[in-house]
PDB file of N, CA and C in Angstrom:
ATOM      1  N   MET A 288     -52.745 -61.565  70.504  1.00 41.00           N
ATOM      2  CA  MET A 288     -51.735 -62.285  69.877  1.00 41.00           C
ATOM      3  C   MET A 288     -50.422 -61.162  69.909  1.00 41.00           C
ATOM      4  N   ALA A 289     -49.144 -61.075  70.226  1.00 46.00           N
ATOM      5  CA  ALA A 289     -48.054 -60.572  69.791  1.00 46.00           C
ATOM      6  C   ALA A 289     -47.532 -60.613  68.370  1.00 46.00           C
ATOM      7  N   ARG A 290     -47.574 -59.334  68.123  1.00 45.00           N
ATOM      8  CA  ARG A 290     -47.096 -59.397  66.645  1.00 45.00           C
ATOM      9  C   ARG A 290     -45.579 -59.779  66.291  1.00 45.00           C
ATOM     10  N   GLN A 291     -45.393 -60.642  65.397  1.00 48.00           N
ATOM     11  CA  GLN A 291     -44.133 -61.034  65.084  1.00 48.00           C
ATOM     12  C   GLN A 291     -43.696 -60.328  63.742  1.00 48.00           C
ATOM     13  N   GLU A 292     -42.185 -59.657  64.287  1.00 49.00           N
ATOM     14  CA  GLU A 292     -42.127 -59.315  62.657  1.00 49.00           C
ATOM     15  C   GLU A 292     -40.717 -59.973  62.340  1.00 49.00           C
ATOM     16  N   LYS A 293     -40.789 -60.488  61.051  1.00 57.00           N
ATOM     17  CA  LYS A 293     -40.011 -61.130  60.202  1.00 57.00           C
ATOM     18  C   LYS A 293     -38.299 -60.554  59.978  1.00 57.00           C
ATOM     19  N   GLU A 294     -37.633 -61.449  60.183  1.00 62.00           N
ATOM     20  CA  GLU A 294     -36.047 -61.184  60.208  1.00 62.00           C
ATOM     21  C   GLU A 294     -35.775 -61.385  58.890  1.00 62.00           C
ATOM     22  N   GLU A 295     -35.183 -59.564  58.378  1.00 64.00           N
ATOM     23  CA  GLU A 295     -34.738 -59.872  56.943  1.00 64.00           C
ATOM     24  C   GLU A 295     -33.406 -60.259  56.766  1.00 64.00           C
ATOM     25  N   GLU A 296     -33.037 -61.098  55.699  1.00 69.00           N
ATOM     26  CA  GLU A 296     -31.719 -61.419  55.779  1.00 69.00           C
ATOM     27  C   GLU A 296     -30.766 -60.376  54.787  1.00 69.00           C
ATOM     28  N   VAL A 297     -30.012 -60.049  55.025  1.00 68.00           N
ATOM     29  CA  VAL A 297     -29.111 -58.792  54.009  1.00 68.00           C
ATOM     30  C   VAL A 297     -27.863 -59.506  53.620  1.00 68.00           C
ATOM     31  N   VAL A 298     -27.547 -59.933  52.542  1.00 72.00           N
ATOM     32  CA  VAL A 298     -26.239 -59.781  52.051  1.00 72.00           C
ATOM     33  C   VAL A 298     -25.501 -59.021  51.501  1.00 72.00           C
ATOM     34  N   MET A 299     -23.978 -58.955  51.953  1.00 74.00           N
ATOM     35  CA  MET A 299     -22.994 -58.064  51.679  1.00 74.00           C
ATOM     36  C   MET A 299     -22.345 -58.077  50.490  1.00 74.00           C
ATOM     37  N   LEU A 300     -22.653 -56.654  49.699  1.00 76.00           N
ATOM     38  CA  LEU A 300     -21.792 -56.626  48.869  1.00 76.00           C
ATOM     39  C   LEU A 300     -20.883 -55.270  48.340  1.00 76.00           C
ATOM     40  N   PRO A 301     -20.262 -55.270  47.952  1.00 77.00           N
ATOM     41  CA  PRO A 301     -19.633 -54.064  47.821  1.00 77.00           C
ATOM     42  C   PRO A 301     -20.672 -53.078  46.923  1.00 77.00           C
ATOM     43  N   LEU A 302     -20.598 -51.715  47.273  1.00 74.00           N
ATOM     44  CA  LEU A 302     -21.535 -50.725  46.597  1.00 74.00           C
ATOM     45  C   LEU A 302     -21.251 -50.923  45.036  1.00 74.00           C
ATOM     46  N   SER A 303     -20.163 -51.185  44.664  1.00 79.00           N
ATOM     47  CA  SER A 303     -19.587 -51.032  43.208  1.00 79.00           C
ATOM     48  C   SER A 303     -20.526 -52.180  42.279  1.00 79.00           C
ATOM     49  N   GLU A 304     -21.071 -53.034  43.112  1.00 82.00           N
ATOM     50  CA  GLU A 304     -22.087 -54.091  42.479  1.00 82.00           C
ATOM     51  C   GLU A 304     -23.302 -53.841  42.658  1.00 82.00           C
ATOM     52  N   VAL A 305     -24.100 -52.857  43.157  1.00 81.00           N
ATOM     53  CA  VAL A 305     -25.087 -52.570  43.036  1.00 81.00           C
ATOM     54  C   VAL A 305     -25.533 -51.478  42.285  1.00 81.00           C
ATOM     55  N   GLY A 306     -26.777 -51.791  41.503  1.00 83.00           N
ATOM     56  CA  GLY A 306     -27.006 -50.414  40.496  1.00 83.00           C
ATOM     57  C   GLY A 306     -27.897 -49.576  41.184  1.00 83.00           C
ATOM     58  N   SER A 307     -28.926 -49.934  41.811  1.00 90.00           N
ATOM     59  CA  SER A 307     -29.527 -48.954  42.774  1.00 90.00           C
ATOM     60  C   SER A 307     -30.220 -49.800  43.917  1.00 90.00           C
ATOM     61  N   ILE A 308     -29.968 -48.727  44.725  1.00 89.00           N
ATOM     62  CA  ILE A 308     -30.877 -49.195  46.085  1.00 89.00           C
ATOM     63  C   ILE A 308     -32.683 -48.669  46.280  1.00 89.00           C
ATOM     64  N   LYS A 309     -33.254 -49.837  46.568  1.00 90.00           N
ATOM     65  CA  LYS A 309     -34.507 -49.440  46.522  1.00 90.00           C
ATOM     66  C   LYS A 309     -35.052 -48.026  47.455  1.00 90.00           C
ATOM     67  N   TRP A 310     -35.665 -47.327  47.080  1.00 93.00           N
ATOM     68  CA  TRP A 310     -36.343 -46.042  47.635  1.00 93.00           C
ATOM     69  C   TRP A 310     -37.893 -46.150  48.288  1.00 93.00           C
ATOM     70  N   THR A 311     -38.269 -45.757  49.089  1.00 91.00           N
ATOM     71  CA  THR A 311     -39.368 -45.896  49.631  1.00 91.00           C
ATOM     72  C   THR A 311     -39.765 -44.861  50.536  1.00 91.00           C
ATOM     73  N   LYS A 312     -40.838 -44.822  50.883  1.00 92.00           N
ATOM     74  CA  LYS A 312     -41.487 -43.632  51.190  1.00 92.00           C
ATOM     75  C   LYS A 312     -41.045 -43.444  52.788  1.00 92.00           C
ATOM     76  N   GLU A 313     -40.753 -44.626  53.464  1.00 92.00           N
ATOM     77  CA  GLU A 313     -40.255 -44.608  55.004  1.00 92.00           C
ATOM     78  C   GLU A 313     -38.660 -43.886  54.792  1.00 92.00           C
ATOM     79  N   ARG A 314     -38.008 -44.349  53.854  1.00 93.00           N
ATOM     80  CA  ARG A 314     -36.960 -44.188  53.589  1.00 93.00           C
ATOM     81  C   ARG A 314     -36.680 -42.449  53.180  1.00 93.00           C
ATOM     82  N   GLY A 315     -37.715 -42.069  52.278  1.00 94.00           N
ATOM     83  CA  GLY A 315     -37.453 -40.472  52.427  1.00 94.00           C
ATOM     84  C   GLY A 315     -38.175 -39.662  53.373  1.00 94.00           C
ATOM     85  N   GLU A 316     -39.131 -40.073  54.376  1.00 94.00           N
ATOM     86  CA  GLU A 316     -39.202 -39.768  55.449  1.00 94.00           C
ATOM     87  C   GLU A 316     -37.646 -39.207  56.636  1.00 94.00           C
ATOM     88  N   LYS A 317     -36.878 -40.513  56.092  1.00 95.00           N
ATOM     89  CA  LYS A 317     -35.922 -40.511  57.295  1.00 95.00           C
ATOM     90  C   LYS A 317     -34.880 -39.670  56.783  1.00 95.00           C
ATOM     91  N   MET A 318     -35.014 -39.538  55.247  1.00 96.00           N
ATOM     92  CA  MET A 318     -33.920 -38.732  54.944  1.00 96.00           C
ATOM     93  C   MET A 318     -34.378 -37.133  55.426  1.00 96.00           C
ATOM     94  N   ARG A 319     -35.758 -36.783  55.115  1.00 97.00           N
ATOM     95  CA  ARG A 319     -36.204 -35.449  55.740  1.00 97.00           C
ATOM     96  C   ARG A 319     -35.819 -35.238  56.983  1.00 97.00           C
ATOM     97  N   SER A 320     -36.349 -36.133  57.877  1.00 96.00           N
ATOM     98  CA  SER A 320     -35.711 -36.176  59.348  1.00 96.00           C
ATOM     99  C   SER A 320     -34.212 -36.022  59.447  1.00 96.00           C
ATOM    100  N   LEU A 321     -33.246 -36.772  59.106  1.00 97.00           N
ATOM    101  CA  LEU A 321     -31.888 -36.391  58.911  1.00 97.00           C
ATOM    102  C   LEU A 321     -31.475 -35.141  58.500  1.00 97.00           C
ATOM    103  N   ARG A 322     -32.235 -34.661  57.665  1.00 97.00           N
ATOM    104  CA  ARG A 322     -31.641 -33.252  56.647  1.00 97.00           C
ATOM    105  C   ARG A 322     -31.997 -32.037  58.129  1.00 97.00           C
ATOM    106  N   GLY A 323     -32.935 -32.064  58.786  1.00 96.00           N
ATOM    107  CA  GLY A 323     -33.190 -31.319  59.779  1.00 96.00           C
ATOM    108  C   GLY A 323     -33.424 -30.014  58.734  1.00 96.00           C
ATOM    109  N   GLU A 324     -32.817 -28.767  59.358  1.00 97.00           N
ATOM    110  CA  GLU A 324     -33.302 -27.697  59.060  1.00 97.00           C
ATOM    111  C   GLU A 324     -32.214 -27.090  57.872  1.00 97.00           C
ATOM    112  N   MET A 325     -31.665 -28.242  57.432  1.00 97.00           N
ATOM    113  CA  MET A 325     -30.789 -28.030  56.405  1.00 97.00           C
ATOM    114  C   MET A 325     -31.266 -27.752  54.975  1.00 97.00           C
ATOM    115  N   PRO A 326     -31.396 -26.645  54.420  1.00 97.00           N
ATOM    116  CA  PRO A 326     -31.814 -26.343  53.090  1.00 97.00           C
ATOM    117  C   PRO A 326     -31.609 -27.352  51.724  1.00 97.00           C
ATOM    118  N   LEU A 327     -32.353 -27.873  50.821  1.00 97.00           N
ATOM    119  CA  LEU A 327     -32.035 -28.796  49.961  1.00 97.00           C
ATOM    120  C   LEU A 327     -31.057 -28.147  48.956  1.00 97.00           C
ATOM    121  N   MET A 328     -30.705 -26.980  48.962  1.00 97.00           N
ATOM    122  CA  MET A 328     -30.040 -26.414  47.988  1.00 97.00           C
ATOM    123  C   MET A 328     -28.240 -26.715  48.600  1.00 97.00           C
ATOM    124  N   ALA A 329     -28.342 -26.679  50.240  1.00 97.00           N
ATOM    125  CA  ALA A 329     -27.278 -26.745  50.953  1.00 97.00           C
ATOM    126  C   ALA A 329     -26.440 -28.120  50.805  1.00 97.00           C
ATOM    127  N   LEU A 330     -27.890 -29.204  50.979  1.00 98.00           N
ATOM    128  CA  LEU A 330     -27.698 -30.517  50.745  1.00 98.00           C
ATOM    129  C   LEU A 330     -27.000 -31.159  49.733  1.00 98.00           C
ATOM    130  N   SER A 331     -27.501 -30.346  48.392  1.00 97.00           N
ATOM    131  CA  SER A 331     -27.034 -31.035  47.139  1.00 97.00           C
ATOM    132  C   SER A 331     -25.225 -30.431  47.047  1.00 97.00           C
ATOM    133  N   LYS A 332     -25.098 -29.179  47.686  1.00 97.00           N
ATOM    134  CA  LYS A 332     -23.690 -28.517  47.686  1.00 97.00           C
ATOM    135  C   LYS A 332     -23.041 -29.771  48.499  1.00 97.00           C
ATOM    136  N   LYS A 333     -23.508 -29.768  49.557  1.00 97.00           N
ATOM    137  CA  LYS A 333     -22.633 -30.716  50.314  1.00 97.00           C
ATOM    138  C   LYS A 333     -22.566 -31.921  49.685  1.00 97.00           C
ATOM    139  N   LEU A 334     -23.476 -32.701  48.743  1.00 97.00           N
ATOM    140  CA  LEU A 334     -23.261 -33.636  48.285  1.00 97.00           C
ATOM    141  C   LEU A 334     -22.240 -33.623  47.045  1.00 97.00           C
ATOM    142  N   ALA A 335     -22.118 -32.489  46.361  1.00 97.00           N
ATOM    143  CA  ALA A 335     -21.450 -32.275  45.284  1.00 97.00           C
ATOM    144  C   ALA A 335     -19.683 -32.055  45.654  1.00 97.00           C
ATOM    145  N   GLU A 336     -19.552 -31.678  47.554  1.00 96.00           N
ATOM    146  CA  GLU A 336     -18.512 -31.826  47.747  1.00 96.00           C
ATOM    147  C   GLU A 336     -18.029 -33.153  48.058  1.00 96.00           C
ATOM    148  N   ASN A 337     -18.713 -34.140  47.691  1.00 92.00           N
ATOM    149  CA  ASN A 337     -18.749 -35.583  47.891  1.00 92.00           C
ATOM    150  C   ASN A 337     -18.767 -36.285  46.768  1.00 92.00           C
ATOM    151  N   ASP A 338     -18.510 -35.512  45.522  1.00 95.00           N
ATOM    152  CA  ASP A 338     -18.528 -36.218  44.232  1.00 95.00           C
ATOM    153  C   ASP A 338     -19.768 -36.622  43.818  1.00 95.00           C
ATOM    154  N   VAL A 339     -21.198 -36.110  44.446  1.00 95.00           N
ATOM    155  CA  VAL A 339     -22.459 -36.638  44.084  1.00 95.00           C
ATOM    156  C   VAL A 339     -23.040 -35.396  43.395  1.00 95.00           C
ATOM    157  N   GLU A 340     -23.468 -35.350  42.187  1.00 96.00           N
ATOM    158  CA  GLU A 340     -24.161 -34.450  41.464  1.00 96.00           C
ATOM    159  C   GLU A 340     -25.606 -34.795  41.398  1.00 96.00           C
ATOM    160  N   ILE A 341     -26.358 -34.006  42.247  1.00 95.00           N
ATOM    161  CA  ILE A 341     -27.760 -34.328  42.611  1.00 95.00           C
ATOM    162  C   ILE A 341     -28.596 -32.842  42.659  1.00 95.00           C
ATOM    163  N   SER A 342     -29.530 -32.509  41.982  1.00 95.00           N
ATOM    164  CA  SER A 342     -30.376 -31.228  42.041  1.00 95.00           C
ATOM    165  C   SER A 342     -31.356 -31.239  43.281  1.00 95.00           C
ATOM    166  N   ARG A 343     -31.515 -30.228  43.831  1.00 94.00           N
ATOM    167  CA  ARG A 343     -32.507 -29.825  45.231  1.00 94.00           C
ATOM    168  C   ARG A 343     -33.970 -30.707  44.604  1.00 94.00           C
ATOM    169  N   GLN A 344     -34.050 -30.255  43.568  1.00 94.00           N
ATOM    170  CA  GLN A 344     -35.424 -30.634  42.942  1.00 94.00           C
ATOM    171  C   GLN A 344     -35.430 -32.391  43.162  1.00 94.00           C
ATOM    172  N   TYR A 345     -34.444 -33.075  42.617  1.00 93.00           N
ATOM    173  CA  TYR A 345     -34.657 -34.563  42.750  1.00 93.00           C
ATOM    174  C   TYR A 345     -34.547 -34.516  44.343  1.00 93.00           C
ATOM    175  N   LEU A 346     -33.881 -34.316  45.005  1.00 96.00           N
ATOM    176  CA  LEU A 346     -33.934 -34.521  46.438  1.00 96.00           C
ATOM    177  C   LEU A 346     -35.120 -34.366  47.484  1.00 96.00           C
ATOM    178  N   HIS A 347     -35.795 -33.221  46.462  1.00 95.00           N
ATOM    179  CA  HIS A 347     -37.074 -32.919  47.016  1.00 95.00           C
ATOM    180  C   HIS A 347     -38.245 -34.208  46.478  1.00 95.00           C
ATOM    181  N   ARG A 348     -37.665 -34.549  45.358  1.00 94.00           N
ATOM    182  CA  ARG A 348     -38.776 -35.528  44.897  1.00 94.00           C
ATOM    183  C   ARG A 348     -38.402 -36.978  46.155  1.00 94.00           C
ATOM    184  N   MET A 349     -37.571 -37.327  46.236  1.00 95.00           N
ATOM    185  CA  MET A 349     -36.773 -38.293  47.051  1.00 95.00           C
ATOM    186  C   MET A 349     -37.276 -38.328  48.508  1.00 95.00           C
ATOM    187  N   GLU A 350     -37.748 -36.802  49.073  1.00 95.00           N
ATOM    188  CA  GLU A 350     -38.342 -36.966  50.225  1.00 95.00           C
ATOM    189  C   GLU A 350     -39.859 -37.386  50.139  1.00 95.00           C
ATOM    190  N   THR A 351     -40.043 -36.591  49.215  1.00 92.00           N
ATOM    191  CA  THR A 351     -41.565 -36.944  49.051  1.00 92.00           C
ATOM    192  C   THR A 351     -42.309 -38.149  48.427  1.00 92.00           C
ATOM    193  N   TYR A 352     -41.202 -38.876  47.698  1.00 78.00           N
ATOM    194  CA  TYR A 352     -41.742 -40.593  47.666  1.00 78.00           C
ATOM    195  C   TYR A 352     -42.285 -39.815  45.918  1.00 78.00           C
ATOM    196  N   SER A 353     -42.203 -39.016  45.813  1.00 75.00           N
ATOM    197  CA  SER A 353     -42.709 -38.852  43.986  1.00 75.00           C
ATOM    198  C   SER A 353     -42.049 -39.283  42.707  1.00 75.00           C
ATOM    199  N   ASP A 354     -42.391 -40.425  42.707  1.00 82.00           N
ATOM    200  CA  ASP A 354     -41.894 -41.260  41.450  1.00 82.00           C
ATOM    201  C   ASP A 354     -40.332 -41.817  41.544  1.00 82.00           C
ATOM    202  N   VAL A 355     -39.871 -41.724  42.826  1.00 87.00           N
ATOM    203  CA  VAL A 355     -38.160 -42.076  42.812  1.00 87.00           C
ATOM    204  C   VAL A 355     -38.357 -43.704  43.263  1.00 87.00           C
ATOM    205  N   LYS A 356     -38.209 -44.405  42.583  1.00 88.00           N
ATOM    206  CA  LYS A 356     -38.074 -45.616  42.764  1.00 88.00           C
ATOM    207  C   LYS A 356     -36.613 -46.496  43.305  1.00 88.00           C
ATOM    208  N   GLY A 357     -35.715 -45.603  43.030  1.00 90.00           N
ATOM    209  CA  GLY A 357     -34.111 -46.179  43.228  1.00 90.00           C
ATOM    210  C   GLY A 357     -33.572 -44.987  43.380  1.00 90.00           C
ATOM    211  N   ALA A 358     -32.326 -45.193  44.040  1.00 92.00           N
ATOM    212  CA  ALA A 358     -31.274 -44.104  44.530  1.00 92.00           C
ATOM    213  C   ALA A 358     -30.008 -44.918  44.117  1.00 92.00           C
ATOM    214  N   SER A 359     -29.112 -44.274  43.459  1.00 92.00           N
ATOM    215  CA  SER A 359     -27.598 -44.927  43.274  1.00 92.00           C
ATOM    216  C   SER A 359     -27.142 -45.023  44.551  1.00 92.00           C
ATOM    217  N   PRO A 360     -26.140 -45.993  44.626  1.00 91.00           N
ATOM    218  CA  PRO A 360     -25.022 -46.230  46.033  1.00 91.00           C
ATOM    219  C   PRO A 360     -24.624 -45.532  46.296  1.00 91.00           C
ATOM    220  N   GLU A 361     -23.947 -44.863  45.015  1.00 93.00           N
ATOM    221  CA  GLU A 361     -23.342 -43.597  45.371  1.00 93.00           C
ATOM    222  C   GLU A 361     -23.906 -41.948  45.832  1.00 93.00           C
ATOM    223  N   LEU A 362     -24.827 -41.957  45.781  1.00 94.00           N
ATOM    224  CA  LEU A 362     -25.935 -41.199  46.160  1.00 94.00           C
ATOM    225  C   LEU A 362     -26.361 -41.438  47.787  1.00 94.00           C
ATOM    226  N   VAL A 363     -26.753 -42.634  48.084  1.00 93.00           N
ATOM    227  CA  VAL A 363     -27.074 -43.030  49.274  1.00 93.00           C
ATOM    228  C   VAL A 363     -25.641 -42.954  50.246  1.00 93.00           C
ATOM    229  N   ALA A 364     -24.704 -43.686  49.669  1.00 92.00           N
ATOM    230  CA  ALA A 364     -23.549 -43.256  50.357  1.00 92.00           C
ATOM    231  C   ALA A 364     -22.670 -42.111  50.763  1.00 92.00           C
ATOM    232  N   GLY A 365     -23.133 -41.015  50.071  1.00 95.00           N
ATOM    233  CA  GLY A 365     -22.812 -39.625  49.851  1.00 95.00           C
ATOM    234  C   GLY A 365     -23.793 -38.995  51.144  1.00 95.00           C
ATOM    235  N   LEU A 366     -25.282 -39.457  50.843  1.00 96.00           N
ATOM    236  CA  LEU A 366     -26.077 -38.783  52.100  1.00 96.00           C
ATOM    237  C   LEU A 366     -25.404 -39.166  53.605  1.00 96.00           C
ATOM    238  N   CYS A 367     -25.283 -40.316  53.427  1.00 94.00           N
ATOM    239  CA  CYS A 367     -24.664 -40.914  54.687  1.00 94.00           C
ATOM    240  C   CYS A 367     -23.476 -40.150  55.385  1.00 94.00           C
ATOM    241  N   LYS A 368     -22.783 -39.848  54.471  1.00 95.00           N
ATOM    242  CA  LYS A 368     -21.291 -38.899  54.657  1.00 95.00           C
ATOM    243  C   LYS A 368     -21.926 -37.433  55.486  1.00 95.00           C
ATOM    244  N   VAL A 369     -22.761 -36.969  54.513  1.00 97.00           N
ATOM    245  CA  VAL A 369     -23.625 -35.508  54.872  1.00 97.00           C
ATOM    246  C   VAL A 369     -24.073 -35.645  56.236  1.00 97.00           C
ATOM    247  N   PHE A 370     -24.976 -36.940  56.197  1.00 97.00           N
ATOM    248  CA  PHE A 370     -25.741 -36.520  57.749  1.00 97.00           C
ATOM    249  C   PHE A 370     -24.853 -37.682  58.763  1.00 97.00           C
ATOM    250  N   ASN A 371     -24.048 -38.156  58.721  1.00 95.00           N
ATOM    251  CA  ASN A 371     -23.239 -38.486  59.216  1.00 95.00           C
ATOM    252  C   ASN A 371     -24.212 -39.430  60.109  1.00 95.00           C
ATOM    253  N   CYS A 372     -24.594 -40.500  59.513  1.00 93.00           N
ATOM    254  CA  CYS A 372     -25.353 -41.772  59.963  1.00 93.00           C
ATOM    255  C   CYS A 372     -24.913 -42.964  58.902  1.00 93.00           C
ATOM    256  N   THR A 373     -25.061 -44.396  59.729  1.00 89.00           N
ATOM    257  CA  THR A 373     -25.205 -45.481  59.097  1.00 89.00           C
ATOM    258  C   THR A 373     -25.749 -45.637  57.746  1.00 89.00           C
ATOM    259  N   LEU A 374     -25.428 -46.380  56.882  1.00 86.00           N
ATOM    260  CA  LEU A 374     -26.651 -46.869  55.662  1.00 86.00           C
ATOM    261  C   LEU A 374     -27.608 -47.797  56.147  1.00 86.00           C
ATOM    262  N   ALA A 375     -27.528 -48.274  57.553  1.00 85.00           N
ATOM    263  CA  ALA A 375     -28.963 -49.427  58.009  1.00 85.00           C
ATOM    264  C   ALA A 375     -29.611 -47.861  58.642  1.00 85.00           C
ATOM    265  N   GLU A 376     -29.410 -47.076  59.321  1.00 90.00           N
ATOM    266  CA  GLU A 376     -30.122 -46.151  59.337  1.00 90.00           C
ATOM    267  C   GLU A 376     -31.041 -45.058  58.118  1.00 90.00           C
ATOM    268  N   LEU A 377     -30.271 -44.948  57.693  1.00 91.00           N
ATOM    269  CA  LEU A 377     -30.718 -44.270  56.676  1.00 91.00           C
ATOM    270  C   LEU A 377     -31.895 -44.877  55.765  1.00 91.00           C
ATOM    271  N   LEU A 378     -31.438 -46.400  55.532  1.00 88.00           N
ATOM    272  CA  LEU A 378     -32.013 -47.365  54.866  1.00 88.00           C
ATOM    273  C   LEU A 378     -33.173 -47.924  55.506  1.00 88.00           C
ATOM    274  N   CYS A 379     -33.268 -47.566  56.780  1.00 87.00           N
ATOM    275  CA  CYS A 379     -34.189 -47.694  57.698  1.00 87.00           C
ATOM    276  C   CYS A 379     -34.244 -49.273  58.164  1.00 87.00           C
ATOM    277  N   LEU A 380     -32.923 -49.931  58.187  1.00 80.00           N
ATOM    278  CA  LEU A 380     -32.709 -51.464  58.088  1.00 80.00           C
ATOM    279  C   LEU A 380     -32.551 -51.833  59.858  1.00 80.00           C
ATOM    280  N   ARG A 381     -33.926 -52.216  60.633  1.00 72.00           N
ATOM    281  CA  ARG A 381     -33.618 -52.546  62.045  1.00 72.00           C
ATOM    282  C   ARG A 381     -33.304 -53.559  62.536  1.00 72.00           C
ATOM    283  N   GLU A 382     -34.368 -54.633  62.111  1.00 60.00           N
ATOM    284  CA  GLU A 382     -34.065 -56.394  62.151  1.00 60.00           C
ATOM    285  C   GLU A 382     -33.591 -57.184  61.034  1.00 60.00           C
ATOM    286  N   THR A 383     -32.156 -57.342  61.019  1.00 59.00           N
ATOM    287  CA  THR A 383     -31.727 -57.600  59.700  1.00 59.00           C
ATOM    288  C   THR A 383     -30.358 -58.544  60.268  1.00 59.00           C
ATOM    289  N   LYS A 384     -30.415 -59.475  59.283  1.00 58.00           N
ATOM    290  CA  LYS A 384     -29.540 -60.367  59.579  1.00 58.00           C
ATOM    291  C   LYS A 384     -28.463 -60.546  58.384  1.00 58.00           C
ATOM    292  N   ILE A 385     -27.087 -59.781  58.803  1.00 56.00           N
ATOM    293  CA  ILE A 385     -25.972 -59.753  57.713  1.00 56.00           C
ATOM    294  C   ILE A 385     -25.427 -61.058  57.449  1.00 56.00           C
ATOM    295  N   VAL A 386     -25.330 -61.496  56.100  1.00 56.00           N
ATOM    296  CA  VAL A 386     -24.878 -62.538  55.437  1.00 56.00           C
ATOM    297  C   VAL A 386     -23.555 -62.193  54.959  1.00 56.00           C
ATOM    298  N   GLN A 387     -22.277 -62.714  54.722  1.00 57.00           N
ATOM    299  CA  GLN A 387     -21.283 -62.521  54.207  1.00 57.00           C
ATOM    300  C   GLN A 387     -21.303 -63.531  53.140  1.00 57.00           C
ATOM    301  N   LEU A 388     -20.932 -62.878  51.862  1.00 56.00           N
ATOM    302  CA  LEU A 388     -21.062 -64.116  50.847  1.00 56.00           C
ATOM    303  C   LEU A 388     -19.883 -65.601  51.331  1.00 56.00           C
ATOM    304  N   GLY A 389     -20.034 -66.249  50.848  1.00 56.00           N
ATOM    305  CA  GLY A 389     -19.138 -67.462  51.459  1.00 56.00           C
ATOM    306  C   GLY A 389     -18.373 -67.545  52.689  1.00 56.00           C
ATOM    307  N   VAL A 390     -19.282 -67.209  53.538  1.00 51.00           N
ATOM    308  CA  VAL A 390     -19.225 -67.454  55.122  1.00 51.00           C
ATOM    309  C   VAL A 390     -20.436 -68.336  55.513  1.00 51.00           C
ATOM    310  N   ASP A 391     -20.382 -69.362  56.185  1.00 50.00           N
ATOM    311  CA  ASP A 391     -21.546 -69.967  56.553  1.00 50.00           C
ATOM    312  C   ASP A 391     -21.535 -69.665  58.209  1.00 50.00           C
ATOM    313  N   ASN A 392     -22.499 -68.831  58.435  1.00 47.00           N
ATOM    314  CA  ASN A 392     -22.711 -68.818  59.890  1.00 47.00           C
ATOM    315  C   ASN A 392     -23.316 -69.753  60.749  1.00 47.00           C
ATOM    316  N   ARG A 393     -23.730 -70.629  60.342  1.00 48.00           N
ATOM    317  CA  ARG A 393     -24.248 -71.752  61.077  1.00 48.00           C
ATOM    318  C   ARG A 393     -22.815 -72.320  61.894  1.00 48.00           C
ATOM    319  N   ASN A 394     -21.612 -72.284  61.498  1.00 43.00           N
ATOM    320  CA  ASN A 394     -20.375 -72.885  62.519  1.00 43.00           C
ATOM    321  C   ASN A 394     -20.148 -71.900  63.409  1.00 43.00           C
ATOM    322  N   PHE A 395     -20.722 -70.733  63.651  1.00 41.00           N
ATOM    323  CA  PHE A 395     -20.272 -70.036  64.588  1.00 41.00           C
ATOM    324  C   PHE A 395     -21.394 -69.597  66.152  1.00 41.00           C
TER     325      PHE A 395
END
């Protein structure tokens, strides 16, 4: 029997309205993959250039999923800028349905 993947619905909100983004092992692994050979200290400095202050130790914890349950929207957006990737790519969002608040997609 073919495996059916459930399509997840995503609601678009301004990042300023989000307190924390769920962090998972899969997202930590993706972050490590996107970082490549860049040292964690260099990543920390590049994030600081984008007004995101975070230690290399915390970045390491994010990659290894050691007790990190959430990440700030500012940090996630900063990582996307440094890695030159989309938010969907970093957050491993593959099968998603984007829903804008106040828009009824059934009429399209």
